[in-house]
Amino acid sequence: LGEGALIIPLLFPTPRLTLSWAGHRLSDYLRGFRYHQYLKPLRQSEGGTMSTKAALTRAERQAQARVKLIDVARSMFLEDGYGATSLDRVALEAGFSKGAVYSNFQGKEELCLAVLDEIHAKVVSDVAQAFLGEDSLDAKLNAFSEWARTSLGEPRWTSLLVEFTAVARNNEWVATELLARRDEITSAIATLIRYVTAEAAIAPHIDPDQTATILFSLGIGLGAQRALDASTDVDVFAATIRALIR
């Protein structure tokens, strides 16, 4: 596996929207993709909350510990990098034993994947809000272009993604997890393209699956460049989208 193939699933997260498409919610077409649970502002309240009883169940305590561990690990991974962050340090900073870490995660690799999923969840929410907040195709693309201009290639998490991707060269499990995300993401992008073009009543010039691959690759390249040079012009991203789907 090449490094490029493994970096793909990390630099462009899966959009999971709640819009109508020919009488259906777009989320129905994206069923099974990760990150949906994080998009609380886009969903109706489901009523389920953590128990408010004084004595939490074991499952609730473990869930709270998991959230805390991910939060602490996120700060450390982003500040110090993947290699310099140990599970011992994460456990100590979070106020738990190292055993508590292993009761929630199989190891540092799984913990880092959870952190990356949390980072992507925020990006997913922002992208989804950009599309949900506009009606016309041009307005949607403009909103997405503005998101890319301000958010694509954030230096700290881009560096973490690149560093963690290198782990996959010697870890088959990590490679499998990253490639699974790649497959989900490209499929989700293609579905979003089909939704946007159907809503606008236009026929895309290129097959949505191929367009998704093009946009995916362009997003990766621009994100990596911007991590090195903040002045990198990312407006070409929106221009390319317009050219491919108009």
XYZ file of C-alpha atoms in Angstrom:
246
model
C 0.000 0.000 0.000
C 1.297 3.450 -0.897
C 1.343 6.286 1.604
C -1.043 8.300 -0.583
C -3.645 5.546 -0.438
C -3.510 5.530 3.360
C -3.593 9.278 3.839
C -6.787 9.598 1.785
C -9.276 8.436 4.429
C -8.066 10.986 6.948
C -8.003 14.328 5.156
C -11.577 14.475 3.905
C -14.312 13.287 6.278
C -17.615 11.663 5.484
C -20.515 14.073 5.005
C -23.705 12.791 6.626
C -26.605 15.148 5.976
C -30.310 15.134 6.744
C -31.935 16.479 3.593
C -34.735 15.348 1.285
C -34.013 13.680 -2.033
C -36.919 12.407 -4.117
C -39.023 11.915 -1.017
C -36.230 10.409 1.084
C -33.717 11.767 3.562
C -30.170 11.842 2.271
C -29.148 10.239 5.551
C -31.052 7.129 4.417
C -28.678 6.849 1.457
C -25.663 7.291 3.730
C -26.812 4.815 6.341
C -23.881 2.975 7.858
C -21.314 5.753 7.539
C -19.551 6.910 10.687
C -19.867 10.339 12.337
C -23.667 10.644 12.175
C -23.917 10.368 15.947
C -21.913 13.563 16.329
C -24.264 15.742 14.271
C -26.650 16.548 17.119
C -27.528 20.058 15.849
C -28.815 18.458 12.618
C -31.048 15.883 14.235
C -34.186 15.934 16.298
C -33.738 15.120 19.952
C -33.824 11.409 20.567
C -34.482 11.786 24.252
C -31.787 9.417 25.493
C -29.507 10.928 28.155
C -26.945 9.697 30.633
C -28.490 8.526 33.873
C -28.794 11.272 36.478
C -28.916 8.795 39.333
C -26.249 9.218 41.991
C -24.877 5.739 41.320
C -23.863 5.377 37.684
C -23.857 1.965 36.115
C -20.569 0.370 35.125
C -21.373 0.973 31.466
C -22.033 4.650 32.125
C -18.802 5.066 34.067
C -16.883 3.383 31.269
C -18.563 5.648 28.693
C -17.590 8.722 30.701
C -14.018 7.444 31.026
C -13.843 6.868 27.276
C -14.948 10.432 26.543
C -12.387 11.819 28.985
C -9.570 9.689 27.576
C -10.336 10.765 24.004
C -10.442 14.420 25.056
C -7.084 14.229 26.841
C -5.473 12.157 24.086
C -6.681 14.632 21.480
C -4.916 17.503 23.238
C -1.701 15.502 23.595
C -1.678 14.094 20.070
C -2.256 17.537 18.568
C 0.279 19.263 20.802
C 3.073 16.674 20.982
C 2.358 14.295 18.102
C 1.450 10.621 17.964
C 4.900 9.184 18.613
C 5.654 11.376 21.624
C 2.365 10.584 23.376
C 2.245 7.470 25.558
C -0.767 5.722 27.061
C 0.807 6.184 30.485
C 0.784 9.962 30.035
C -2.773 9.949 28.727
C -3.987 7.872 31.671
C -2.160 10.060 34.205
C -3.457 13.310 32.738
C -7.008 11.945 32.520
C -6.900 10.734 36.138
C -7.249 7.038 35.371
C -5.081 3.957 35.591
C -3.502 2.535 32.455
C -5.908 -0.378 32.869
C -8.796 2.031 32.311
C -7.295 2.911 28.964
C -7.113 -0.741 27.918
C -10.664 -1.361 29.067
C -11.778 1.159 26.441
C -9.164 0.787 23.697
C -7.016 -2.071 22.457
C -4.000 0.201 22.267
C -2.686 3.590 21.193
C -3.628 2.967 17.573
C -7.308 2.511 18.396
C -7.238 5.538 20.701
C -5.764 7.669 17.921
C -8.438 6.493 15.498
C -11.075 7.556 18.029
C -9.412 10.962 18.313
C -9.305 11.341 14.530
C -12.962 10.386 14.305
C -13.790 13.128 16.826
C -11.822 15.675 14.795
C -13.540 14.605 11.608
C -16.925 14.766 13.301
C -16.488 18.503 13.854
C -15.524 18.984 10.216
C -18.478 16.871 9.087
C -20.836 18.989 11.146
C -19.432 22.219 9.703
C -19.665 20.958 6.109
C -23.188 19.653 6.659
C -24.280 22.977 8.134
C -22.859 24.797 5.120
C -24.983 22.717 2.759
C -28.082 22.731 4.955
C -28.061 26.489 5.367
C -28.411 27.300 1.661
C -31.041 26.594 -1.000
C -29.497 27.103 -4.438
C -26.631 25.074 -5.810
C -24.460 28.171 -6.199
C -25.128 29.185 -2.589
C -24.258 25.691 -1.362
C -21.000 25.712 -3.300
C -20.157 29.197 -2.057
C -20.760 28.109 1.535
C -18.584 25.051 1.044
C -15.875 27.183 -0.564
C -15.880 29.461 2.465
C -15.527 26.461 4.773
C -12.551 25.201 2.738
C -10.961 28.650 2.774
C -11.010 28.814 6.571
C -10.683 25.168 7.639
C -9.017 22.936 5.044
C -5.576 21.761 6.145
C -5.515 22.867 9.798
C -1.792 22.406 10.597
C -1.908 20.435 13.857
C -4.434 17.812 12.854
C -3.025 17.529 9.357
C 0.372 16.770 10.920
C -1.213 14.169 13.188
C -2.955 12.542 10.233
C 0.257 12.299 8.253
C 2.201 10.908 11.215
C -0.451 8.337 12.031
C -0.749 7.278 8.405
C 2.911 6.225 8.506
C 1.984 3.714 11.235
C -0.149 1.843 8.714
C 2.898 0.781 6.731
C 3.812 -1.625 9.524
C 0.389 -2.286 11.023
C -2.116 -4.224 8.948
C -4.997 -3.455 11.330
C -4.452 0.307 11.081
C -4.172 0.059 7.297
C -7.444 -1.873 7.158
C -9.210 0.701 9.340
C -7.980 3.619 7.258
C -8.901 1.960 3.994
C -12.373 1.163 5.326
C -12.808 4.866 6.032
C -11.569 5.697 2.538
C -14.204 3.444 0.993
C -16.951 4.960 3.139
C -15.837 8.487 2.379
C -15.629 8.166 -1.396
C -19.031 6.489 -1.478
C -20.500 9.236 0.693
C -19.048 11.997 -1.502
C -20.498 10.347 -4.596
C -23.884 10.113 -2.881
C -23.728 13.792 -1.929
C -22.911 14.713 -5.537
C -25.887 12.698 -6.762
C -28.130 14.437 -4.250
C -26.913 17.950 -5.088
C -27.194 17.457 -8.854
C -30.613 15.791 -8.600
C -31.912 18.616 -6.419
C -30.610 21.168 -8.935
C -32.038 19.135 -11.841
C -28.731 18.956 -13.681
C -26.876 16.046 -15.238
C -23.235 15.861 -14.093
C -20.637 15.675 -16.868
C -18.638 12.962 -15.114
C -19.805 9.906 -13.205
C -20.256 10.878 -9.517
C -17.949 8.069 -8.372
C -15.160 9.421 -10.565
C -15.896 12.988 -9.469
C -15.676 11.881 -5.847
C -12.211 10.438 -6.459
C -11.061 13.648 -8.143
C -12.358 15.871 -5.349
C -10.968 13.539 -2.725
C -7.500 13.676 -4.240
C -7.622 17.436 -4.720
C -8.745 17.966 -1.143
C -5.859 15.865 0.127
C -3.296 17.743 -1.921
C -4.568 21.187 -1.002
C -4.889 20.249 2.646
C -1.319 18.983 2.804
C 0.018 22.054 0.992
C -1.880 24.413 3.233
C -0.476 22.704 6.300
C 2.954 23.776 5.015
C 1.943 27.139 3.552
C -1.094 28.902 4.998
C -1.248 31.194 1.964
C -2.041 28.297 -0.403
C -5.032 29.245 -2.553
C -7.823 26.742 -1.897
C -10.416 28.553 -4.024
C -9.421 26.179 -6.826
C -11.266 23.504 -4.849
C -14.647 25.189 -5.257
C -13.849 26.073 -8.863
C -13.124 22.420 -9.612
C -16.356 21.281 -7.974
C -18.330 23.735 -10.098
C -16.610 22.579 -13.284
C -17.231 18.907 -12.521
C -20.904 19.015 -11.556
C -22.324 21.941 -13.534
